[in-house]
Amino acid sequence: MNKFKANKVYILSGPAGVGKSTTSKELAKKLAKSSYISGDYISHMHINGRKKPWESREEVTLIWDNILSLTKNFLRYGNDVVVDYVSFPQEVRWLKENLKGLNVDVIYAVLWTDIETLIIKEISSGEPENRMGERCLILFDEFLESELEEKHFLDTSNNSTLDIPHVINEIMNNPKYIII
């Protein structure tokens, strides 16, 4: 048994507009030695021939292979890792399985809100070309239909950016988010 403290891989997920990126970046800042991996950034690294991840299993596999490679590299150098991406239970289990043998805890939190709040946040967010629109609602339904255990949902319906420290504290300290 390794006597050293396990590194952590935090996977923050949820539909567009729930605060994944903002919360993920703040979580990474709070950790002593950390890295931030944006699944969206990784997805956009593929230029020619890229397909929309929700339309191509191959594209999703490429994204997750790259997330895994980066995660392993950061872990080898003693970093905790924060992954910011729309992640479903099967992908999180796959990542955990592929990190076997490394001294790592995988923490999975799905930031969540009610549909009305999600629609309001999505409509009021930034530039129209950056809005996810219907895809946001489809993701909402996909999470509800997935095999996600309820314990991984973290309701942020009534939260503002001032509540981010509380949300981060919940993710870091509540063992219910650890994937066993």
GROMACS .gro file of N, CA and C in nm:
model
  540
    1MET      N    1   0.084  -0.118   0.000
    1MET     CA    2   0.000   0.000   0.000
    1MET      C    3   0.088   0.124   0.000
    2ASN      N    4   0.049   0.221  -0.081
    2ASN     CA    5   0.125   0.345  -0.091
    2ASN      C    6   0.099   0.431   0.030
    3LYS      N    7   0.206   0.474   0.097
    3LYS     CA    8   0.190   0.555   0.217
    3LYS      C    9   0.164   0.701   0.186
    4PHE      N   10   0.179   0.737   0.058
    4PHE     CA   11   0.158   0.876   0.019
    4PHE      C   12   0.010   0.904  -0.004
    5LYS      N   13  -0.029   1.027   0.020
    5LYS     CA   14  -0.165   1.071  -0.002
    5LYS      C   15  -0.201   1.059  -0.149
    6ALA      N   16  -0.320   1.011  -0.177
    6ALA     CA   17  -0.366   0.995  -0.315
    6ALA      C   18  -0.387   1.131  -0.381
    7ASN      N   19  -0.345   1.139  -0.507
    7ASN     CA   20  -0.382   1.256  -0.585
    7ASN      C   21  -0.531   1.246  -0.617
    8LYS      N   22  -0.588   1.356  -0.658
    8LYS     CA   23  -0.731   1.361  -0.689
    8LYS      C   24  -0.750   1.400  -0.834
    9VAL      N   25  -0.850   1.338  -0.895
    9VAL     CA   26  -0.898   1.379  -1.026
    9VAL      C   27  -1.044   1.419  -1.004
   10TYR      N   28  -1.071   1.546  -1.019
   10TYR     CA   29  -1.206   1.599  -1.005
   10TYR      C   30  -1.267   1.612  -1.143
   11ILE      N   31  -1.383   1.552  -1.162
   11ILE     CA   32  -1.454   1.565  -1.288
   11ILE      C   33  -1.581   1.643  -1.258
   12LEU      N   34  -1.589   1.765  -1.312
   12LEU     CA   35  -1.707   1.847  -1.295
   12LEU      C   36  -1.786   1.846  -1.425
   13SER      N   37  -1.910   1.807  -1.414
   13SER     CA   38  -1.993   1.787  -1.531
   13SER      C   39  -2.126   1.859  -1.512
   14GLY      N   40  -2.213   1.841  -1.609
   14GLY     CA   41  -2.346   1.900  -1.607
   14GLY      C   42  -2.376   1.963  -1.741
   15PRO      N   43  -2.503   1.999  -1.762
   15PRO     CA   44  -2.539   2.064  -1.888
   15PRO      C   45  -2.477   2.202  -1.900
   16ALA      N   46  -2.478   2.256  -2.019
   16ALA     CA   47  -2.425   2.391  -2.043
   16ALA      C   48  -2.501   2.491  -1.956
   17GLY      N   49  -2.427   2.586  -1.899
   17GLY     CA   50  -2.490   2.693  -1.824
   17GLY      C   51  -2.501   2.674  -1.675
   18VAL      N   52  -2.449   2.561  -1.621
   18VAL     CA   53  -2.461   2.537  -1.476
   18VAL      C   54  -2.341   2.588  -1.397
   19GLY      N   55  -2.237   2.632  -1.467
   19GLY     CA   56  -2.120   2.686  -1.397
   19GLY      C   57  -2.002   2.592  -1.390
   20LYS      N   58  -1.995   2.492  -1.478
   20LYS     CA   59  -1.884   2.396  -1.478
   20LYS      C   60  -1.748   2.464  -1.491
   21SER      N   61  -1.735   2.547  -1.592
   21SER     CA   62  -1.604   2.608  -1.620
   21SER      C   63  -1.562   2.703  -1.508
   22THR      N   64  -1.652   2.788  -1.465
   22THR     CA   65  -1.620   2.882  -1.358
   22THR      C   66  -1.581   2.808  -1.231
   23THR      N   67  -1.660   2.709  -1.194
   23THR     CA   68  -1.632   2.632  -1.072
   23THR      C   69  -1.503   2.551  -1.086
   24SER      N   70  -1.483   2.489  -1.202
   24SER     CA   71  -1.363   2.408  -1.225
   24SER      C   72  -1.236   2.491  -1.214
   25LYS      N   73  -1.236   2.607  -1.275
   25LYS     CA   74  -1.118   2.694  -1.270
   25LYS      C   75  -1.089   2.741  -1.128
   26GLU      N   76  -1.193   2.773  -1.054
   26GLU     CA   77  -1.175   2.816  -0.915
   26GLU      C   78  -1.127   2.700  -0.827
   27LEU      N   79  -1.178   2.580  -0.852
   27LEU     CA   80  -1.132   2.462  -0.779
   27LEU      C   81  -0.984   2.439  -0.805
   28ALA      N   82  -0.943   2.446  -0.931
   28ALA     CA   83  -0.802   2.425  -0.965
   28ALA      C   84  -0.713   2.528  -0.894
   29LYS      N   85  -0.759   2.651  -0.884
   29LYS     CA   86  -0.683   2.756  -0.814
   29LYS      C   87  -0.668   2.726  -0.666
   30LYS      N   88  -0.768   2.660  -0.608
   30LYS     CA   89  -0.768   2.633  -0.465
   30LYS      C   90  -0.673   2.519  -0.427
   31LEU      N   91  -0.645   2.430  -0.519
   31LEU     CA   92  -0.560   2.314  -0.492
   31LEU      C   93  -0.413   2.356  -0.491
   32ALA      N   94  -0.333   2.292  -0.406
   32ALA     CA   95  -0.192   2.330  -0.390
   32ALA      C   96  -0.112   2.310  -0.518
   33LYS      N   97  -0.128   2.197  -0.583
   33LYS     CA   98  -0.056   2.167  -0.707
   33LYS      C   99  -0.159   2.105  -0.802
   34SER      N  100  -0.197   2.182  -0.903
   34SER     CA  101  -0.312   2.138  -0.982
   34SER      C  102  -0.298   2.170  -1.129
   35SER      N  103  -0.385   2.108  -1.206
   35SER     CA  104  -0.397   2.137  -1.348
   35SER      C  105  -0.545   2.138  -1.384
   36TYR      N  106  -0.576   2.211  -1.487
   36TYR     CA  107  -0.713   2.226  -1.536
   36TYR      C  108  -0.719   2.173  -1.678
   37ILE      N  109  -0.811   2.081  -1.703
   37ILE     CA  110  -0.830   2.026  -1.836
   37ILE      C  111  -0.972   2.058  -1.881
   38SER      N  112  -0.982   2.134  -1.989
   38SER     CA  113  -1.112   2.165  -2.048
   38SER      C  114  -1.138   2.067  -2.162
   39GLY      N  115  -1.240   1.986  -2.146
   39GLY     CA  116  -1.278   1.895  -2.254
   39GLY      C  117  -1.316   1.970  -2.381
   40ASP      N  118  -1.375   2.088  -2.364
   40ASP     CA  119  -1.409   2.168  -2.482
   40ASP      C  120  -1.283   2.212  -2.557
   41TYR      N  121  -1.181   2.254  -2.482
   41TYR     CA  122  -1.055   2.293  -2.547
   41TYR      C  123  -0.995   2.174  -2.622
   42ILE      N  124  -0.998   2.059  -2.558
   42ILE     CA  125  -0.943   1.938  -2.622
   42ILE      C  126  -1.022   1.905  -2.747
   43SER      N  127  -1.153   1.915  -2.738
   43SER     CA  128  -1.239   1.887  -2.852
   43SER      C  129  -1.205   1.978  -2.971
   44HIS      N  130  -1.175   2.104  -2.942
   44HIS     CA  131  -1.147   2.200  -3.049
   44HIS      C  132  -1.004   2.194  -3.101
   45MET      N  133  -0.920   2.111  -3.041
   45MET     CA  134  -0.784   2.092  -3.093
   45MET      C  135  -0.788   2.016  -3.225
   46HIS      N  136  -0.890   1.936  -3.243
   46HIS     CA  137  -0.908   1.859  -3.366
   46HIS      C  138  -0.969   1.955  -3.468
   47ILE      N  139  -0.895   1.990  -3.571
   47ILE     CA  140  -0.939   2.094  -3.664
   47ILE      C  141  -1.010   2.035  -3.786
   48ASN      N  142  -0.937   1.977  -3.877
   48ASN     CA  143  -0.998   1.922  -3.998
   48ASN      C  144  -1.053   1.784  -3.971
   49GLY      N  145  -1.175   1.762  -4.012
   49GLY     CA  146  -1.239   1.632  -3.992
   49GLY      C  147  -1.312   1.619  -3.859
   50ARG      N  148  -1.311   1.725  -3.780
   50ARG     CA  149  -1.377   1.722  -3.650
   50ARG      C  150  -1.529   1.710  -3.668
   51LYS      N  151  -1.588   1.626  -3.583
   51LYS     CA  152  -1.732   1.612  -3.581
   51LYS      C  153  -1.782   1.660  -3.446
   52LYS      N  154  -1.908   1.692  -3.437
   52LYS     CA  155  -1.967   1.730  -3.309
   52LYS      C  156  -1.967   1.607  -3.219
   53PRO      N  157  -1.917   1.621  -3.096
   53PRO     CA  158  -1.908   1.505  -3.009
   53PRO      C  159  -2.041   1.433  -2.988
   54TRP      N  160  -2.150   1.507  -2.985
   54TRP     CA  161  -2.279   1.443  -2.962
   54TRP      C  162  -2.332   1.372  -3.086
   55GLU      N  163  -2.259   1.384  -3.197
   55GLU     CA  164  -2.298   1.315  -3.319
   55GLU      C  165  -2.200   1.206  -3.360
   56SER      N  166  -2.090   1.191  -3.284
   56SER     CA  167  -1.986   1.097  -3.325
   56SER      C  168  -1.922   1.028  -3.205
   57ARG      N  169  -1.942   0.898  -3.194
   57ARG     CA  170  -1.879   0.820  -3.086
   57ARG      C  171  -1.727   0.825  -3.101
   58GLU      N  172  -1.679   0.823  -3.226
   58GLU     CA  173  -1.535   0.830  -3.251
   58GLU      C  174  -1.475   0.959  -3.196
   59GLU      N  175  -1.545   1.071  -3.215
   59GLU     CA  176  -1.497   1.200  -3.165
   59GLU      C  177  -1.492   1.200  -3.012
   60VAL      N  178  -1.594   1.145  -2.950
   60VAL     CA  179  -1.597   1.136  -2.803
   60VAL      C  180  -1.481   1.051  -2.753
   61THR      N  181  -1.455   0.940  -2.820
   61THR     CA  182  -1.344   0.853  -2.782
   61THR      C  183  -1.210   0.925  -2.794
   62LEU      N  184  -1.192   1.000  -2.902
   62LEU     CA  185  -1.068   1.078  -2.920
   62LEU      C  186  -1.052   1.180  -2.807
   63ILE      N  187  -1.158   1.250  -2.774
   63ILE     CA  188  -1.153   1.349  -2.666
   63ILE      C  189  -1.113   1.283  -2.535
   64TRP      N  190  -1.179   1.171  -2.501
   64TRP     CA  191  -1.149   1.105  -2.373
   64TRP      C  192  -1.010   1.041  -2.371
   65ASP      N  193  -0.963   0.991  -2.485
   65ASP     CA  194  -0.825   0.940  -2.490
   65ASP      C  195  -0.726   1.053  -2.459
   66ASN      N  196  -0.752   1.171  -2.513
   66ASN     CA  197  -0.665   1.285  -2.487
   66ASN      C  198  -0.676   1.333  -2.342
   67ILE      N  199  -0.797   1.335  -2.287
   67ILE     CA  200  -0.814   1.371  -2.146
   67ILE      C  201  -0.737   1.273  -2.058
   68LEU      N  202  -0.746   1.144  -2.089
   68LEU     CA  203  -0.674   1.042  -2.012
   68LEU      C  204  -0.523   1.065  -2.020
   69SER      N  205  -0.471   1.088  -2.139
   69SER     CA  206  -0.326   1.109  -2.154
   69SER      C  207  -0.278   1.229  -2.074
   70LEU      N  208  -0.348   1.339  -2.085
   70LEU     CA  209  -0.310   1.458  -2.008
   70LEU      C  210  -0.322   1.434  -1.858
   71THR      N  211  -0.429   1.369  -1.818
   71THR     CA  212  -0.450   1.341  -1.676
   71THR      C  213  -0.334   1.258  -1.621
   72LYS      N  214  -0.297   1.152  -1.690
   72LYS     CA  215  -0.185   1.068  -1.645
   72LYS      C  216  -0.056   1.149  -1.636
   73ASN      N  217  -0.031   1.232  -1.735
   73ASN     CA  218   0.091   1.313  -1.734
   73ASN      C  219   0.093   1.407  -1.613
   74PHE      N  220  -0.015   1.475  -1.588
   74PHE     CA  221  -0.020   1.566  -1.473
   74PHE      C  222  -0.008   1.490  -1.341
   75LEU      N  223  -0.072   1.373  -1.332
   75LEU     CA  224  -0.062   1.293  -1.210
   75LEU      C  225   0.082   1.247  -1.185
   76ARG      N  226   0.151   1.208  -1.290
   76ARG     CA  227   0.291   1.164  -1.276
   76ARG      C  228   0.379   1.272  -1.216
   77TYR      N  229   0.341   1.396  -1.235
   77TYR     CA  230   0.417   1.508  -1.181
   77TYR      C  231   0.356   1.563  -1.052
   78GLY      N  232   0.270   1.483  -0.989
   78GLY     CA  233   0.218   1.517  -0.858
   78GLY      C  234   0.105   1.618  -0.855
   79ASN      N  235   0.041   1.639  -0.967
   79ASN     CA  236  -0.071   1.735  -0.972
   79ASN      C  237  -0.203   1.667  -0.942
   80ASP      N  238  -0.292   1.740  -0.876
   80ASP     CA  239  -0.433   1.705  -0.878
   80ASP      C  240  -0.486   1.759  -1.011
   81VAL      N  241  -0.590   1.695  -1.064
   81VAL     CA  242  -0.641   1.731  -1.195
   81VAL      C  243  -0.789   1.767  -1.184
   82VAL      N  244  -0.828   1.874  -1.250
   82VAL     CA  245  -0.968   1.914  -1.258
   82VAL      C  246  -1.009   1.906  -1.405
   83VAL      N  247  -1.105   1.818  -1.433
   83VAL     CA  248  -1.156   1.799  -1.568
   83VAL      C  249  -1.292   1.869  -1.577
   84ASP      N  250  -1.303   1.960  -1.670
   84ASP     CA  251  -1.424   2.037  -1.694
   84ASP      C  252  -1.481   1.991  -1.828
   85TYR      N  253  -1.584   1.905  -1.822
   85TYR     CA  254  -1.641   1.856  -1.947
   85TYR      C  255  -1.774   1.787  -1.918
   86VAL      N  256  -1.861   1.786  -2.017
   86VAL     CA  257  -1.986   1.712  -2.005
   86VAL      C  258  -1.949   1.564  -2.003
   87SER      N  259  -1.964   1.503  -1.886
   87SER     CA  260  -1.917   1.366  -1.863
   87SER      C  261  -2.029   1.282  -1.805
   88PHE      N  262  -2.052   1.170  -1.869
   88PHE     CA  263  -2.155   1.078  -1.823
   88PHE      C  264  -2.091   0.964  -1.745
   89PRO      N  265  -2.169   0.890  -1.668
   89PRO     CA  266  -2.113   0.785  -1.581
   89PRO      C  267  -2.022   0.685  -1.650
   90GLN      N  268  -2.056   0.642  -1.772
   90GLN     CA  269  -1.973   0.542  -1.840
   90GLN      C  270  -1.835   0.598  -1.873
   91GLU      N  271  -1.826   0.727  -1.904
   91GLU     CA  272  -1.697   0.789  -1.933
   91GLU      C  273  -1.613   0.804  -1.806
   92VAL      N  274  -1.680   0.838  -1.697
   92VAL     CA  275  -1.610   0.853  -1.569
   92VAL      C  276  -1.558   0.717  -1.522
   93ARG      N  277  -1.640   0.612  -1.535
   93ARG     CA  278  -1.594   0.477  -1.498
   93ARG      C  279  -1.476   0.434  -1.585
   94TRP      N  280  -1.482   0.465  -1.716
   94TRP     CA  281  -1.373   0.432  -1.807
   94TRP      C  282  -1.244   0.502  -1.765
   95LEU      N  283  -1.254   0.630  -1.731
   95LEU     CA  284  -1.136   0.704  -1.688
   95LEU      C  285  -1.080   0.643  -1.560
   96LYS      N  286  -1.165   0.614  -1.464
   96LYS     CA  287  -1.121   0.554  -1.338
   96LYS      C  288  -1.051   0.421  -1.365
   97GLU      N  289  -1.109   0.339  -1.449
   97GLU     CA  290  -1.050   0.208  -1.482
   97GLU      C  291  -0.912   0.226  -1.545
   98ASN      N  292  -0.897   0.327  -1.628
   98ASN     CA  293  -0.769   0.350  -1.697
   98ASN      C  294  -0.667   0.422  -1.610
   99LEU      N  295  -0.706   0.461  -1.490
   99LEU     CA  296  -0.612   0.521  -1.395
   99LEU      C  297  -0.573   0.421  -1.286
  100LYS      N  298  -0.624   0.296  -1.300
  100LYS     CA  299  -0.589   0.191  -1.203
  100LYS      C  300  -0.439   0.177  -1.194
  101GLY      N  301  -0.393   0.152  -1.076
  101GLY     CA  302  -0.249   0.137  -1.055
  101GLY      C  303  -0.184   0.267  -1.014
  102LEU      N  304  -0.251   0.376  -1.036
  102LEU     CA  305  -0.201   0.505  -0.989
  102LEU      C  306  -0.270   0.534  -0.855
  103ASN      N  307  -0.203   0.602  -0.769
  103ASN     CA  308  -0.261   0.635  -0.638
  103ASN      C  309  -0.350   0.758  -0.655
  104VAL      N  310  -0.476   0.736  -0.696
  104VAL     CA  311  -0.564   0.846  -0.730
  104VAL      C  312  -0.708   0.819  -0.687
  105ASP      N  313  -0.772   0.923  -0.637
  105ASP     CA  314  -0.916   0.920  -0.610
  105ASP      C  315  -0.984   0.999  -0.721
  106VAL      N  316  -1.092   0.943  -0.776
  106VAL     CA  317  -1.169   1.012  -0.879
  106VAL      C  318  -1.296   1.065  -0.814
  107ILE      N  319  -1.316   1.195  -0.824
  107ILE     CA  320  -1.431   1.263  -0.765
  107ILE      C  321  -1.517   1.315  -0.880
  108TYR      N  322  -1.646   1.281  -0.877
  108TYR     CA  323  -1.736   1.314  -0.987
  108TYR      C  324  -1.856   1.390  -0.933
  109ALA      N  325  -1.870   1.515  -0.976
  109ALA     CA  326  -1.984   1.597  -0.936
  109ALA      C  327  -2.050   1.653  -1.061
  110VAL      N  328  -2.181   1.638  -1.066
  110VAL     CA  329  -2.260   1.690  -1.177
  110VAL      C  330  -2.335   1.813  -1.125
  111LEU      N  331  -2.288   1.930  -1.168
  111LEU     CA  332  -2.355   2.053  -1.126
  111LEU      C  333  -2.493   2.054  -1.192
  112TRP      N  334  -2.592   2.091  -1.113
  112TRP     CA  335  -2.730   2.074  -1.157
  112TRP      C  336  -2.814   2.193  -1.119
  113THR      N  337  -2.918   2.215  -1.196
  113THR     CA  338  -3.016   2.317  -1.165
  113THR      C  339  -3.150   2.274  -1.223
  114ASP      N  340  -3.255   2.341  -1.181
  114ASP     CA  341  -3.386   2.310  -1.238
  114ASP      C  342  -3.391   2.366  -1.380
  115ILE      N  343  -3.482   2.313  -1.460
  115ILE     CA  344  -3.487   2.347  -1.602
  115ILE      C  345  -3.516   2.496  -1.625
  116GLU      N  346  -3.601   2.555  -1.542
  116GLU     CA  347  -3.633   2.698  -1.558
  116GLU      C  348  -3.509   2.784  -1.537
  117THR      N  349  -3.433   2.757  -1.431
  117THR     CA  350  -3.311   2.832  -1.404
  117THR      C  351  -3.210   2.812  -1.516
  118LEU      N  352  -3.200   2.689  -1.564
  118LEU     CA  353  -3.107   2.659  -1.673
  118LEU      C  354  -3.140   2.739  -1.798
  119ILE      N  355  -3.267   2.747  -1.832
  119ILE     CA  356  -3.309   2.823  -1.951
  119ILE      C  357  -3.277   2.971  -1.933
  120ILE      N  358  -3.305   3.025  -1.816
  120ILE     CA  359  -3.276   3.166  -1.789
  120ILE      C  360  -3.126   3.193  -1.798
  121LYS      N  361  -3.045   3.105  -1.736
  121LYS     CA  362  -2.899   3.123  -1.741
  121LYS      C  363  -2.848   3.113  -1.883
  122GLU      N  364  -2.900   3.019  -1.959
  122GLU     CA  365  -2.854   2.998  -2.096
  122GLU      C  366  -2.890   3.118  -2.184
  123ILE      N  367  -3.011   3.170  -2.168
  123ILE     CA  368  -3.056   3.284  -2.249
  123ILE      C  369  -2.974   3.409  -2.217
  124SER      N  370  -2.940   3.426  -2.090
  124SER     CA  371  -2.871   3.548  -2.048
  124SER      C  372  -2.719   3.537  -2.056
  125SER      N  373  -2.666   3.423  -2.102
  125SER     CA  374  -2.521   3.405  -2.101
  125SER      C  375  -2.457   3.457  -2.229
  126GLY      N  376  -2.372   3.553  -2.215
  126GLY     CA  377  -2.280   3.599  -2.320
  126GLY      C  378  -2.339   3.620  -2.457
  127GLU      N  379  -2.253   3.601  -2.554
  127GLU     CA  380  -2.287   3.623  -2.694
  127GLU      C  381  -2.375   3.510  -2.748
  128PRO      N  382  -2.470   3.543  -2.836
  128PRO     CA  383  -2.559   3.440  -2.891
  128PRO      C  384  -2.486   3.322  -2.955
  129GLU      N  385  -2.371   3.348  -3.021
  129GLU     CA  386  -2.300   3.238  -3.087
  129GLU      C  387  -2.238   3.140  -2.987
  130ASN      N  388  -2.227   3.180  -2.860
  130ASN     CA  389  -2.171   3.091  -2.757
  130ASN      C  390  -2.278   3.015  -2.680
  131ARG      N  391  -2.402   3.040  -2.711
  131ARG     CA  392  -2.511   2.971  -2.641
  131ARG      C  393  -2.533   2.834  -2.700
  132MET      N  394  -2.570   2.741  -2.613
  132MET     CA  395  -2.591   2.603  -2.656
  132MET      C  396  -2.737   2.577  -2.698
  133GLY      N  397  -2.829   2.664  -2.659
  133GLY     CA  398  -2.968   2.653  -2.701
  133GLY      C  399  -3.029   2.517  -2.676
  134GLU      N  400  -3.080   2.458  -2.783
  134GLU     CA  401  -3.150   2.329  -2.772
  134GLU      C  402  -3.058   2.220  -2.718
  135ARG      N  403  -2.929   2.225  -2.752
  135ARG     CA  404  -2.834   2.124  -2.702
  135ARG      C  405  -2.831   2.123  -2.550
  136CYS      N  406  -2.847   2.238  -2.489
  136CYS     CA  407  -2.850   2.251  -2.344
  136CYS      C  408  -2.967   2.171  -2.286
  137LEU      N  409  -3.082   2.180  -2.349
  137LEU     CA  410  -3.201   2.108  -2.302
  137LEU      C  411  -3.187   1.958  -2.327
  138ILE      N  412  -3.126   1.922  -2.439
  138ILE     CA  413  -3.102   1.781  -2.470
  138ILE      C  414  -3.009   1.720  -2.365
  139LEU      N  415  -2.902   1.792  -2.329
  139LEU     CA  416  -2.810   1.743  -2.225
  139LEU      C  417  -2.881   1.726  -2.092
  140PHE      N  418  -2.967   1.819  -2.058
  140PHE     CA  419  -3.046   1.810  -1.935
  140PHE      C  420  -3.119   1.676  -1.932
  141ASP      N  421  -3.189   1.644  -2.040
  141ASP     CA  422  -3.262   1.517  -2.049
  141ASP      C  423  -3.169   1.396  -2.048
  142GLU      N  424  -3.054   1.407  -2.117
  142GLU     CA  425  -2.960   1.295  -2.121
  142GLU      C  426  -2.907   1.262  -1.982
  143PHE      N  427  -2.882   1.364  -1.901
  143PHE     CA  428  -2.838   1.337  -1.763
  143PHE      C  429  -2.948   1.268  -1.684
  144LEU      N  430  -3.071   1.313  -1.700
  144LEU     CA  431  -3.181   1.251  -1.626
  144LEU      C  432  -3.202   1.105  -1.669
  145GLU      N  433  -3.175   1.075  -1.795
  145GLU     CA  434  -3.195   0.939  -1.847
  145GLU      C  435  -3.072   0.851  -1.829
  146SER      N  436  -2.960   0.909  -1.790
  146SER     CA  437  -2.836   0.830  -1.774
  146SER      C  438  -2.845   0.746  -1.647
  147GLU      N  439  -2.746   0.661  -1.630
  147GLU     CA  440  -2.740   0.575  -1.511
  147GLU      C  441  -2.669   0.644  -1.396
  148LEU      N  442  -2.674   0.775  -1.394
  148LEU     CA  443  -2.607   0.855  -1.292
  148LEU      C  444  -2.677   0.838  -1.157
  149GLU      N  445  -2.595   0.805  -1.057
  149GLU     CA  446  -2.649   0.795  -0.921
  149GLU      C  447  -2.682   0.934  -0.870
  150GLU      N  448  -2.794   0.946  -0.804
  150GLU     CA  449  -2.840   1.075  -0.755
  150GLU      C  450  -2.738   1.145  -0.665
  151LYS      N  451  -2.657   1.067  -0.595
  151LYS     CA  452  -2.560   1.126  -0.503
  151LYS      C  453  -2.457   1.215  -0.573
  152HIS      N  454  -2.439   1.198  -0.703
  152HIS     CA  455  -2.341   1.278  -0.776
  152HIS      C  456  -2.394   1.413  -0.823
  153PHE      N  457  -2.526   1.433  -0.814
  153PHE     CA  458  -2.585   1.561  -0.850
  153PHE      C  459  -2.556   1.663  -0.740
  154LEU      N  460  -2.515   1.782  -0.778
  154LEU     CA  461  -2.492   1.892  -0.684
  154LEU      C  462  -2.577   2.009  -0.732
  155ASP      N  463  -2.687   2.034  -0.663
  155ASP     CA  464  -2.783   2.136  -0.703
  155ASP      C  465  -2.725   2.276  -0.680
  156THR      N  466  -2.716   2.351  -0.789
  156THR     CA  467  -2.665   2.488  -0.782
  156THR      C  468  -2.774   2.588  -0.822
  157SER      N  469  -2.899   2.545  -0.816
  157SER     CA  470  -3.011   2.628  -0.862
  157SER      C  471  -3.013   2.767  -0.802
  158ASN      N  472  -2.991   2.776  -0.673
  158ASN     CA  473  -3.003   2.905  -0.605
  158ASN      C  474  -2.869   2.971  -0.580
  159ASN      N  475  -2.766   2.924  -0.647
  159ASN     CA  476  -2.631   2.977  -0.624
  159ASN      C  477  -2.597   3.091  -0.717
  160SER      N  478  -2.513   3.179  -0.668
  160SER     CA  479  -2.454   3.284  -0.750
  160SER      C  480  -2.302   3.261  -0.749
  161THR      N  481  -2.228   3.346  -0.816
  161THR     CA  482  -2.083   3.330  -0.815
  161THR      C  483  -2.026   3.346  -0.675
  162LEU      N  484  -2.099   3.413  -0.587
  162LEU     CA  485  -2.054   3.427  -0.448
  162LEU      C  486  -2.057   3.294  -0.374
  163ASP      N  487  -2.135   3.199  -0.424
  163ASP     CA  488  -2.147   3.068  -0.359
  163ASP      C  489  -2.044   2.967  -0.406
  164ILE      N  490  -1.960   3.004  -0.501
  164ILE     CA  491  -1.861   2.910  -0.555
  164ILE      C  492  -1.772   2.850  -0.446
  165PRO      N  493  -1.722   2.928  -0.350
  165PRO     CA  494  -1.640   2.866  -0.245
  165PRO      C  495  -1.714   2.756  -0.169
  166HIS      N  496  -1.843   2.774  -0.145
  166HIS     CA  497  -1.923   2.671  -0.078
  166HIS      C  498  -1.934   2.546  -0.165
  167VAL      N  499  -1.959   2.566  -0.294
  167VAL     CA  500  -1.971   2.454  -0.388
  167VAL      C  501  -1.839   2.377  -0.394
  168ILE      N  502  -1.728   2.448  -0.403
  168ILE     CA  503  -1.596   2.384  -0.407
  168ILE      C  504  -1.570   2.306  -0.278
  169ASN      N  505  -1.603   2.365  -0.165
  169ASN     CA  506  -1.587   2.296  -0.037
  169ASN      C  507  -1.668   2.167  -0.034
  170GLU      N  508  -1.789   2.171  -0.085
  170GLU     CA  509  -1.875   2.052  -0.091
  170GLU      C  510  -1.810   1.943  -0.176
  171ILE      N  511  -1.760   1.981  -0.293
  171ILE     CA  512  -1.699   1.884  -0.384
  171ILE      C  513  -1.572   1.823  -0.322
  172MET      N  514  -1.492   1.906  -0.259
  172MET     CA  515  -1.364   1.859  -0.204
  172MET      C  516  -1.381   1.773  -0.078
  173ASN      N  517  -1.486   1.799  -0.001
  173ASN     CA  518  -1.495   1.737   0.132
  173ASN      C  519  -1.607   1.637   0.152
  174ASN      N  520  -1.698   1.625   0.058
  174ASN     CA  521  -1.807   1.529   0.075
  174ASN      C  522  -1.770   1.399   0.003
  175PRO      N  523  -1.749   1.292   0.080
  175PRO     CA  524  -1.705   1.165   0.018
  175PRO      C  525  -1.807   1.102  -0.076
  176LYS      N  526  -1.929   1.152  -0.078
  176LYS     CA  527  -2.030   1.091  -0.167
  176LYS      C  528  -1.995   1.107  -0.314
  177TYR      N  529  -1.908   1.202  -0.346
  177TYR     CA  530  -1.872   1.225  -0.487
  177TYR      C  531  -1.757   1.135  -0.533
  178ILE      N  532  -1.694   1.063  -0.442
  178ILE     CA  533  -1.584   0.975  -0.481
  178ILE      C  534  -1.638   0.853  -0.555
  179ILE      N  535  -1.575   0.821  -0.668
  179ILE     CA  536  -1.611   0.702  -0.745
  179ILE      C  537  -1.539   0.583  -0.682
  180ILE      N  538  -1.615   0.483  -0.645
  180ILE     CA  539  -1.555   0.365  -0.580
  180ILE      C  540  -1.540   0.254  -0.681
   0.00000   0.00000   0.00000
